[in-house]
Amino acid sequence: MNLRQIYWLMQVSSWLLIAMMASKYTIEEDATYDLLFQYFTAVFIFGLFATHTYKLFVDKYQPEDSSVQTFLLFPLIGNIILGFLFFVLDIKFTSSEILKSNYNTFGDYFGLFVDDIWVTTPWFFFFHILRYVTQKQTMNEKMISMEKMLIKSELDALKTQLHPHFFFNALNSIKALMVIDHHEAREAVDQLSDLLRLSLNIGESQTVRVEEELKLTKAYLFLEKIRFDKRLMYYFDIDEKLINKMIIPISLSTLIENAIKHGIAKLKNGGEVKVRIFEEDENLMMQVINTGNLVMQDNVKRQDGSGIGLVNLKKRLELQYTGEASLKIEEIEDKVVSTIMIPLARTW
């Protein structure tokens, strides 16, 4: 049921109730059914029309956007006017004998007028509560929509920063290889072509399957293996039950890039990179373990001003998973361990 339907349901039900109460307590007990029906119909139709007119008037001038005094003035004046109109209606349907016997002074008529105001007051009270709730809900929906648009635009901006950074390193690999082996360089270009195709395909989405991210990772490692040869050894340990889970794109690939550029590439004898994807405590864990140490890698990042990939990855995790996911980098037994943790409940 939408808000418009709720409004009309409240309109009809409230004025049916008010009309029944007014018919019982306003019209004399010995009145004919014809008179009761006329009075009931008059109160119902008149109240329905008058209050809907008030709603249209409020919708047009939007008193909520003005001062508090103006906002309070609208229902006050509306209630007084409606009460006066019902006062006139009561006078019209009251017999002259009753008027002469019960209403002799101005105070008697004023008391009737006040009673009619109290009869219509509940309508104004509930109307403005419903209006406040409606506007609050609309405002919240707009805020949520704006936040989603902002998050999407930030994620898109971060991905456009990441792509040139990611592929710049791959082009450097090919440039270095061309001096050594033209045949291998051509093969590397083919691999880079596959890498670009995969990256463009998954980069268009906010989330991708683990399997797709692994294809991108393997293509990148294959390319780097051509460059480093025996200095780079890599292994995969993947829980096959998790390959259809959804993650943010170019996340695992960023960890691989960081491990090679700031770890393996700076070691004379190279080293190993191990990729693990497993489940732990209801979380999807993506882990990259590389030879090296954090002190060395931090020094390298400070010297060449790099590290934008990890900074962007942290920001993307924060935006996509609203603080529920994390990126942790630590040193364990002469190995740098980079771990992304994403709640399994957020991987569908």
mmCIF file of C-alpha atoms in Angstrom:
data_model
loop_
_atom_site.group_PDB
_atom_site.id
_atom_site.type_symbol
_atom_site.label_atom_id
_atom_site.label_comp_id
_atom_site.label_asym_id
_atom_site.label_seq_id
_atom_site.Cartn_x
_atom_site.Cartn_y
_atom_site.Cartn_z
ATOM 1 C CA MET A 1 0.000 0.000 0.000
ATOM 2 C CA ASN A 2 1.516 3.329 -1.075
ATOM 3 C CA LEU A 3 1.286 6.639 0.773
ATOM 4 C CA ARG A 4 -1.525 7.955 -1.426
ATOM 5 C CA GLN A 5 -3.680 4.919 -0.630
ATOM 6 C CA ILE A 6 -2.875 5.280 3.089
ATOM 7 C CA TYR A 7 -3.927 8.939 2.977
ATOM 8 C CA TRP A 8 -7.333 8.174 1.400
ATOM 9 C CA LEU A 9 -7.902 5.240 3.727
ATOM 10 C CA MET A 10 -7.310 7.551 6.709
ATOM 11 C CA GLN A 11 -9.486 10.265 5.134
ATOM 12 C CA VAL A 12 -12.490 8.024 4.585
ATOM 13 C CA SER A 13 -12.219 6.110 7.869
ATOM 14 C CA SER A 14 -11.645 9.222 10.020
ATOM 15 C CA TRP A 15 -14.579 11.142 8.536
ATOM 16 C CA LEU A 16 -16.870 8.142 8.777
ATOM 17 C CA LEU A 17 -16.005 7.988 12.485
ATOM 18 C CA ILE A 18 -16.394 11.746 13.004
ATOM 19 C CA ALA A 19 -19.720 11.757 11.136
ATOM 20 C CA MET A 20 -21.067 8.884 13.294
ATOM 21 C CA MET A 21 -19.975 10.579 16.528
ATOM 22 C CA ALA A 22 -21.412 13.938 15.425
ATOM 23 C CA SER A 23 -24.727 12.313 14.441
ATOM 24 C CA LYS A 24 -25.000 10.655 17.835
ATOM 25 C CA TYR A 25 -24.170 13.614 20.046
ATOM 26 C CA THR A 26 -25.341 16.618 18.001
ATOM 27 C CA ILE A 27 -28.750 15.660 16.602
ATOM 28 C CA GLU A 28 -31.584 15.311 19.102
ATOM 29 C CA GLU A 29 -32.627 11.785 20.080
ATOM 30 C CA ASP A 30 -36.131 11.972 18.577
ATOM 31 C CA ALA A 31 -34.809 13.070 15.153
ATOM 32 C CA THR A 32 -35.998 11.123 12.121
ATOM 33 C CA TYR A 33 -33.723 8.698 10.286
ATOM 34 C CA ASP A 34 -33.961 10.935 7.229
ATOM 35 C CA LEU A 35 -32.541 13.889 9.195
ATOM 36 C CA LEU A 36 -29.824 11.722 10.744
ATOM 37 C CA PHE A 37 -28.819 10.432 7.313
ATOM 38 C CA GLN A 38 -28.747 13.947 5.870
ATOM 39 C CA TYR A 39 -26.603 15.221 8.746
ATOM 40 C CA PHE A 40 -24.258 12.192 8.599
ATOM 41 C CA THR A 41 -23.848 12.594 4.819
ATOM 42 C CA ALA A 42 -23.298 16.347 5.108
ATOM 43 C CA VAL A 43 -20.588 15.972 7.789
ATOM 44 C CA PHE A 44 -18.826 13.151 5.895
ATOM 45 C CA ILE A 45 -18.803 14.819 2.451
ATOM 46 C CA PHE A 46 -18.155 18.321 3.760
ATOM 47 C CA GLY A 47 -15.322 17.131 6.022
ATOM 48 C CA LEU A 48 -13.766 15.039 3.264
ATOM 49 C CA PHE A 49 -13.867 17.920 0.767
ATOM 50 C CA ALA A 50 -12.719 20.640 3.191
ATOM 51 C CA THR A 51 -9.764 18.694 4.604
ATOM 52 C CA HIS A 52 -8.594 17.540 1.156
ATOM 53 C CA THR A 53 -8.703 21.176 0.040
ATOM 54 C CA TYR A 54 -6.555 22.002 3.071
ATOM 55 C CA LYS A 55 -4.097 19.246 2.040
ATOM 56 C CA LEU A 56 -3.812 20.683 -1.493
ATOM 57 C CA PHE A 57 -3.234 24.133 -0.013
ATOM 58 C CA VAL A 58 -0.480 22.815 2.291
ATOM 59 C CA ASP A 59 1.128 20.848 -0.571
ATOM 60 C CA LYS A 60 1.290 24.043 -2.627
ATOM 61 C CA TYR A 61 2.788 26.369 -0.006
ATOM 62 C CA GLN A 62 4.926 23.849 1.934
ATOM 63 C CA PRO A 63 4.801 25.481 5.410
ATOM 64 C CA GLU A 64 7.498 23.066 6.647
ATOM 65 C CA ASP A 65 10.013 24.993 4.573
ATOM 66 C CA SER A 66 9.168 28.253 6.382
ATOM 67 C CA SER A 67 9.599 29.304 9.998
ATOM 68 C CA VAL A 68 8.250 27.319 12.951
ATOM 69 C CA GLN A 69 5.633 30.033 13.531
ATOM 70 C CA THR A 70 4.348 29.696 9.956
ATOM 71 C CA PHE A 71 4.330 25.918 10.235
ATOM 72 C CA LEU A 72 2.206 26.021 13.419
ATOM 73 C CA LEU A 73 -0.060 28.736 11.995
ATOM 74 C CA PHE A 74 -1.329 26.559 9.129
ATOM 75 C CA PRO A 75 -3.029 23.797 11.197
ATOM 76 C CA LEU A 76 -4.229 26.358 13.773
ATOM 77 C CA ILE A 77 -6.012 28.564 11.235
ATOM 78 C CA GLY A 78 -7.208 25.529 9.268
ATOM 79 C CA ASN A 79 -8.695 23.976 12.393
ATOM 80 C CA ILE A 80 -10.465 27.213 13.375
ATOM 81 C CA ILE A 81 -11.940 27.682 9.883
ATOM 82 C CA LEU A 82 -13.090 24.060 9.667
ATOM 83 C CA GLY A 83 -14.514 24.254 13.197
ATOM 84 C CA PHE A 84 -16.466 27.382 12.255
ATOM 85 C CA LEU A 85 -17.863 25.716 9.125
ATOM 86 C CA PHE A 86 -19.037 22.744 11.210
ATOM 87 C CA PHE A 87 -20.494 25.211 13.704
ATOM 88 C CA VAL A 88 -22.602 26.685 10.891
ATOM 89 C CA LEU A 89 -23.581 23.139 9.814
ATOM 90 C CA ASP A 90 -24.688 22.286 13.360
ATOM 91 C CA ILE A 91 -26.795 25.441 13.581
ATOM 92 C CA LYS A 92 -28.471 24.574 10.277
ATOM 93 C CA PHE A 93 -29.396 21.034 11.391
ATOM 94 C CA THR A 94 -30.525 22.027 14.895
ATOM 95 C CA SER A 95 -34.207 22.805 15.316
ATOM 96 C CA SER A 96 -35.276 26.342 16.265
ATOM 97 C CA GLU A 97 -36.829 25.030 19.503
ATOM 98 C CA ILE A 98 -33.498 23.520 20.649
ATOM 99 C CA LEU A 99 -31.649 26.710 19.698
ATOM 100 C CA LYS A 100 -34.078 28.864 21.689
ATOM 101 C CA SER A 101 -33.945 26.631 24.781
ATOM 102 C CA ASN A 102 -30.204 25.779 24.868
ATOM 103 C CA TYR A 103 -28.430 28.675 23.161
ATOM 104 C CA ASN A 104 -29.476 31.988 24.640
ATOM 105 C CA THR A 105 -26.170 33.815 25.024
ATOM 106 C CA PHE A 106 -22.987 34.415 23.046
ATOM 107 C CA GLY A 107 -21.181 32.082 25.487
ATOM 108 C CA ASP A 108 -23.517 29.217 24.589
ATOM 109 C CA TYR A 109 -22.787 29.608 20.872
ATOM 110 C CA PHE A 110 -19.068 30.039 21.518
ATOM 111 C CA GLY A 111 -19.076 26.794 23.535
ATOM 112 C CA LEU A 112 -20.636 24.978 20.556
ATOM 113 C CA PHE A 113 -17.997 26.531 18.296
ATOM 114 C CA VAL A 114 -15.181 25.309 20.589
ATOM 115 C CA ASP A 115 -16.724 21.808 20.690
ATOM 116 C CA ASP A 116 -16.682 21.699 16.879
ATOM 117 C CA ILE A 117 -13.014 22.734 16.858
ATOM 118 C CA TRP A 118 -12.173 19.868 19.231
ATOM 119 C CA VAL A 119 -14.028 17.448 16.942
ATOM 120 C CA THR A 120 -11.831 18.359 13.966
ATOM 121 C CA THR A 121 -8.532 18.712 15.893
ATOM 122 C CA PRO A 122 -7.605 14.964 15.742
ATOM 123 C CA TRP A 123 -7.741 15.080 11.931
ATOM 124 C CA PHE A 124 -5.182 17.911 11.775
ATOM 125 C CA PHE A 125 -2.987 16.167 14.324
ATOM 126 C CA PHE A 126 -2.830 12.851 12.454
ATOM 127 C CA PHE A 127 -2.608 14.539 9.057
ATOM 128 C CA HIS A 128 0.541 16.447 9.988
ATOM 129 C CA ILE A 129 2.061 13.359 11.648
ATOM 130 C CA LEU A 130 1.483 11.381 8.431
ATOM 131 C CA ARG A 131 2.880 14.266 6.391
ATOM 132 C CA TYR A 132 5.991 14.457 8.600
ATOM 133 C CA VAL A 133 6.587 10.688 8.355
ATOM 134 C CA THR A 134 6.084 10.803 4.582
ATOM 135 C CA GLN A 135 8.549 13.660 4.100
ATOM 136 C CA LYS A 136 11.042 12.008 6.436
ATOM 137 C CA GLN A 137 10.813 8.753 4.473
ATOM 138 C CA THR A 138 11.173 10.588 1.153
ATOM 139 C CA MET A 139 14.193 12.499 2.449
ATOM 140 C CA ASN A 140 15.813 9.288 3.722
ATOM 141 C CA GLU A 141 15.230 7.604 0.351
ATOM 142 C CA LYS A 142 16.827 10.566 -1.425
ATOM 143 C CA MET A 143 19.797 10.509 0.953
ATOM 144 C CA ILE A 144 20.270 6.762 0.437
ATOM 145 C CA SER A 145 20.025 7.226 -3.320
ATOM 146 C CA MET A 146 22.568 10.068 -3.234
ATOM 147 C CA GLU A 147 24.934 8.037 -1.034
ATOM 148 C CA LYS A 148 24.728 5.085 -3.435
ATOM 149 C CA MET A 149 25.448 7.378 -6.388
ATOM 150 C CA LEU A 150 28.385 8.909 -4.518
ATOM 151 C CA ILE A 151 29.813 5.503 -3.583
ATOM 152 C CA LYS A 152 29.445 4.268 -7.174
ATOM 153 C CA SER A 153 31.143 7.369 -8.560
ATOM 154 C CA GLU A 154 33.983 7.031 -6.028
ATOM 155 C CA LEU A 155 34.430 3.347 -6.872
ATOM 156 C CA ASP A 156 34.471 4.134 -10.597
ATOM 157 C CA ALA A 157 37.019 6.899 -10.026
ATOM 158 C CA LEU A 158 39.246 4.584 -7.991
ATOM 159 C CA LYS A 159 39.108 1.889 -10.671
ATOM 160 C CA THR A 160 40.092 4.365 -13.387
ATOM 161 C CA GLN A 161 43.103 5.321 -11.253
ATOM 162 C CA LEU A 162 43.987 1.681 -10.755
ATOM 163 C CA HIS A 163 43.895 0.499 -14.354
ATOM 164 C CA PRO A 164 46.709 2.731 -15.719
ATOM 165 C CA HIS A 165 48.810 1.973 -12.652
ATOM 166 C CA PHE A 166 48.255 -1.770 -13.037
ATOM 167 C CA PHE A 167 49.073 -1.942 -16.749
ATOM 168 C CA PHE A 168 52.008 0.464 -16.594
ATOM 169 C CA ASN A 169 53.911 -2.227 -14.697
ATOM 170 C CA ALA A 170 52.972 -4.838 -17.310
ATOM 171 C CA LEU A 171 54.228 -2.604 -20.143
ATOM 172 C CA ASN A 172 57.494 -2.130 -18.282
ATOM 173 C CA SER A 173 57.857 -5.914 -18.188
ATOM 174 C CA ILE A 174 57.438 -6.164 -21.960
ATOM 175 C CA LYS A 175 59.854 -3.280 -22.572
ATOM 176 C CA ALA A 176 62.539 -5.027 -20.514
ATOM 177 C CA LEU A 177 61.885 -8.327 -22.316
ATOM 178 C CA MET A 178 62.217 -6.865 -25.832
ATOM 179 C CA VAL A 179 65.925 -6.252 -25.231
ATOM 180 C CA ILE A 180 66.456 -9.911 -24.334
ATOM 181 C CA ASP A 181 64.132 -12.014 -26.505
ATOM 182 C CA HIS A 182 61.855 -10.732 -29.297
ATOM 183 C CA HIS A 183 59.968 -14.044 -29.499
ATOM 184 C CA GLU A 184 59.212 -14.003 -25.812
ATOM 185 C CA ALA A 185 58.228 -10.336 -26.121
ATOM 186 C CA ARG A 186 55.619 -11.192 -28.770
ATOM 187 C CA GLU A 187 54.238 -13.905 -26.496
ATOM 188 C CA ALA A 188 54.138 -11.377 -23.686
ATOM 189 C CA VAL A 189 52.143 -8.985 -25.895
ATOM 190 C CA ASP A 190 49.601 -11.773 -26.480
ATOM 191 C CA GLN A 191 49.362 -12.326 -22.747
ATOM 192 C CA LEU A 192 48.946 -8.598 -22.174
ATOM 193 C CA SER A 193 46.136 -8.569 -24.735
ATOM 194 C CA ASP A 194 44.356 -11.306 -22.782
ATOM 195 C CA LEU A 195 45.068 -9.389 -19.603
ATOM 196 C CA LEU A 196 43.494 -6.213 -21.003
ATOM 197 C CA ARG A 197 40.434 -8.090 -22.246
ATOM 198 C CA LEU A 198 39.875 -9.769 -18.883
ATOM 199 C CA SER A 199 40.429 -6.538 -16.989
ATOM 200 C CA LEU A 200 38.028 -4.538 -19.146
ATOM 201 C CA ASN A 201 35.363 -7.224 -18.818
ATOM 202 C CA ILE A 202 35.479 -7.451 -15.035
ATOM 203 C CA GLY A 203 36.286 -3.785 -14.473
ATOM 204 C CA GLU A 204 32.828 -2.749 -15.713
ATOM 205 C CA SER A 205 31.126 -4.473 -12.748
ATOM 206 C CA GLN A 206 31.062 -3.572 -9.075
ATOM 207 C CA THR A 207 31.582 -7.245 -8.177
ATOM 208 C CA VAL A 208 32.954 -10.299 -10.010
ATOM 209 C CA ARG A 209 33.207 -14.011 -9.360
ATOM 210 C CA VAL A 210 36.364 -15.267 -7.644
ATOM 211 C CA GLU A 211 36.980 -17.468 -10.681
ATOM 212 C CA GLU A 212 37.125 -14.436 -12.987
ATOM 213 C CA GLU A 213 39.495 -12.598 -10.670
ATOM 214 C CA LEU A 214 41.736 -15.682 -10.621
ATOM 215 C CA LYS A 215 41.909 -15.712 -14.438
ATOM 216 C CA LEU A 216 43.148 -12.129 -14.374
ATOM 217 C CA THR A 217 45.656 -12.968 -11.638
ATOM 218 C CA LYS A 218 47.037 -15.982 -13.496
ATOM 219 C CA ALA A 219 47.414 -13.979 -16.712
ATOM 220 C CA TYR A 220 49.363 -11.298 -14.840
ATOM 221 C CA LEU A 221 51.599 -13.840 -13.102
ATOM 222 C CA PHE A 222 52.274 -15.600 -16.394
ATOM 223 C CA LEU A 223 53.391 -12.277 -17.854
ATOM 224 C CA GLU A 224 55.635 -11.528 -14.877
ATOM 225 C CA LYS A 225 57.077 -15.044 -14.969
ATOM 226 C CA ILE A 226 58.362 -14.312 -18.485
ATOM 227 C CA ARG A 227 60.092 -11.238 -17.127
ATOM 228 C CA PHE A 228 61.579 -12.698 -13.938
ATOM 229 C CA ASP A 229 62.118 -16.278 -15.167
ATOM 230 C CA LYS A 230 63.629 -18.341 -12.318
ATOM 231 C CA ARG A 231 63.513 -15.388 -9.919
ATOM 232 C CA LEU A 232 59.745 -15.803 -9.641
ATOM 233 C CA MET A 233 57.972 -18.955 -8.508
ATOM 234 C CA TYR A 234 54.238 -18.904 -7.802
ATOM 235 C CA TYR A 235 51.682 -21.359 -6.435
ATOM 236 C CA PHE A 236 47.906 -21.477 -5.929
ATOM 237 C CA ASP A 237 45.943 -22.995 -3.059
ATOM 238 C CA ILE A 238 42.270 -22.417 -3.846
ATOM 239 C CA ASP A 239 39.186 -23.776 -2.111
ATOM 240 C CA GLU A 240 37.036 -24.717 -5.129
ATOM 241 C CA LYS A 241 33.842 -24.190 -3.139
ATOM 242 C CA LEU A 242 34.542 -20.453 -3.153
ATOM 243 C CA ILE A 243 35.165 -19.789 -6.841
ATOM 244 C CA ASN A 244 31.596 -18.610 -7.461
ATOM 245 C CA LYS A 245 31.589 -16.104 -4.601
ATOM 246 C CA MET A 246 31.376 -12.425 -5.549
ATOM 247 C CA ILE A 247 34.199 -9.989 -4.723
ATOM 248 C CA ILE A 248 35.291 -6.543 -5.886
ATOM 249 C CA PRO A 249 37.261 -6.625 -9.158
ATOM 250 C CA ILE A 250 41.058 -6.245 -9.343
ATOM 251 C CA SER A 251 41.419 -6.912 -5.619
ATOM 252 C CA LEU A 252 43.504 -10.095 -5.566
ATOM 253 C CA SER A 253 45.405 -8.795 -8.593
ATOM 254 C CA THR A 254 46.388 -5.680 -6.640
ATOM 255 C CA LEU A 255 47.926 -7.810 -3.888
ATOM 256 C CA ILE A 256 49.859 -9.814 -6.497
ATOM 257 C CA GLU A 257 51.139 -6.657 -8.147
ATOM 258 C CA ASN A 258 52.253 -5.268 -4.801
ATOM 259 C CA ALA A 259 54.003 -8.531 -3.851
ATOM 260 C CA ILE A 260 55.992 -8.626 -7.080
ATOM 261 C CA LYS A 261 56.811 -4.935 -7.482
ATOM 262 C CA HIS A 262 57.763 -4.228 -3.859
ATOM 263 C CA GLY A 263 58.911 -7.700 -2.850
ATOM 264 C CA ILE A 264 60.200 -10.098 -5.502
ATOM 265 C CA ALA A 265 61.554 -7.413 -7.864
ATOM 266 C CA LYS A 266 63.759 -5.936 -5.105
ATOM 267 C CA LEU A 267 65.390 -9.253 -4.157
ATOM 268 C CA LYS A 268 68.539 -10.326 -6.007
ATOM 269 C CA ASN A 269 67.509 -13.968 -6.056
ATOM 270 C CA GLY A 270 63.801 -13.271 -6.395
ATOM 271 C CA GLY A 271 61.390 -15.358 -4.378
ATOM 272 C CA GLU A 272 58.038 -17.068 -4.171
ATOM 273 C CA VAL A 273 54.443 -15.884 -4.338
ATOM 274 C CA LYS A 274 51.681 -18.065 -2.959
ATOM 275 C CA VAL A 275 47.998 -17.308 -3.512
ATOM 276 C CA ARG A 276 45.479 -18.740 -1.064
ATOM 277 C CA ILE A 277 41.689 -18.473 -1.068
ATOM 278 C CA PHE A 278 39.918 -20.146 1.828
ATOM 279 C CA GLU A 279 37.076 -19.838 4.333
ATOM 280 C CA GLU A 280 37.643 -18.906 7.974
ATOM 281 C CA ASP A 281 35.067 -17.974 10.627
ATOM 282 C CA GLU A 282 32.298 -17.257 8.100
ATOM 283 C CA ASN A 283 34.651 -15.047 6.107
ATOM 284 C CA LEU A 284 36.116 -15.325 2.623
ATOM 285 C CA MET A 285 39.896 -14.961 2.946
ATOM 286 C CA MET A 286 42.121 -14.007 0.001
ATOM 287 C CA GLN A 287 45.778 -14.181 0.900
ATOM 288 C CA VAL A 288 49.019 -13.444 -0.965
ATOM 289 C CA ILE A 289 52.260 -14.556 0.669
ATOM 290 C CA ASN A 290 55.536 -13.374 -0.828
ATOM 291 C CA THR A 291 59.210 -13.553 0.029
ATOM 292 C CA GLY A 292 60.497 -10.350 1.623
ATOM 293 C CA ASN A 293 59.888 -8.155 4.637
ATOM 294 C CA LEU A 294 57.703 -5.182 5.439
ATOM 295 C CA VAL A 295 60.585 -2.819 6.232
ATOM 296 C CA MET A 296 62.054 -3.300 2.767
ATOM 297 C CA GLN A 297 58.701 -2.903 1.025
ATOM 298 C CA ASP A 298 57.775 0.205 3.021
ATOM 299 C CA ASN A 299 61.122 1.812 2.181
ATOM 300 C CA VAL A 300 60.603 1.096 -1.519
ATOM 301 C CA LYS A 301 57.145 2.685 -1.446
ATOM 302 C CA ARG A 302 58.431 5.821 0.273
ATOM 303 C CA GLN A 303 61.285 6.184 -2.197
ATOM 304 C CA ASP A 304 59.310 5.847 -5.437
ATOM 305 C CA GLY A 305 56.023 7.295 -4.168
ATOM 306 C CA SER A 306 54.095 4.194 -5.146
ATOM 307 C CA GLY A 307 51.560 2.171 -3.199
ATOM 308 C CA ILE A 308 48.497 3.818 -4.749
ATOM 309 C CA GLY A 309 47.108 0.357 -5.584
ATOM 310 C CA LEU A 310 46.833 -0.693 -1.922
ATOM 311 C CA VAL A 311 45.479 2.702 -0.875
ATOM 312 C CA ASN A 312 42.767 2.453 -3.511
ATOM 313 C CA LEU A 313 42.025 -1.159 -2.587
ATOM 314 C CA LYS A 314 41.471 -0.217 1.068
ATOM 315 C CA LYS A 315 39.171 2.604 0.024
ATOM 316 C CA ARG A 316 37.215 0.387 -2.353
ATOM 317 C CA LEU A 317 36.767 -2.298 0.329
ATOM 318 C CA GLU A 318 35.520 0.334 2.757
ATOM 319 C CA LEU A 319 33.038 1.781 0.275
ATOM 320 C CA GLN A 320 31.769 -1.516 -1.125
ATOM 321 C CA TYR A 321 31.341 -3.339 2.189
ATOM 322 C CA THR A 322 30.653 -0.367 4.509
ATOM 323 C CA GLY A 323 33.518 -1.205 6.866
ATOM 324 C CA GLU A 324 32.780 -4.949 7.157
ATOM 325 C CA ALA A 325 35.729 -6.042 4.963
ATOM 326 C CA SER A 326 39.394 -5.459 5.727
ATOM 327 C CA LEU A 327 42.898 -5.506 4.268
ATOM 328 C CA LYS A 328 45.725 -6.587 6.537
ATOM 329 C CA ILE A 329 49.436 -6.693 5.712
ATOM 330 C CA GLU A 330 51.885 -8.280 8.147
ATOM 331 C CA GLU A 331 55.247 -10.035 8.264
ATOM 332 C CA ILE A 332 55.361 -13.675 9.366
ATOM 333 C CA GLU A 333 58.610 -15.689 9.350
ATOM 334 C CA ASP A 334 60.404 -13.611 6.676
ATOM 335 C CA LYS A 335 57.278 -13.557 4.524
ATOM 336 C CA VAL A 336 54.954 -10.664 3.785
ATOM 337 C CA VAL A 337 51.345 -11.811 4.194
ATOM 338 C CA SER A 338 48.604 -9.666 2.638
ATOM 339 C CA THR A 339 45.067 -10.729 3.504
ATOM 340 C CA ILE A 340 41.674 -9.513 2.337
ATOM 341 C CA MET A 341 38.778 -10.555 4.558
ATOM 342 C CA ILE A 342 35.193 -10.310 3.280
ATOM 343 C CA PRO A 343 32.167 -11.645 5.202
ATOM 344 C CA LEU A 344 30.680 -14.587 3.301
ATOM 345 C CA ALA A 345 27.243 -13.014 3.782
ATOM 346 C CA ARG A 346 28.387 -10.148 1.512
ATOM 347 C CA THR A 347 29.685 -12.391 -1.317
ATOM 348 C CA TRP A 348 26.407 -13.306 -2.987
#
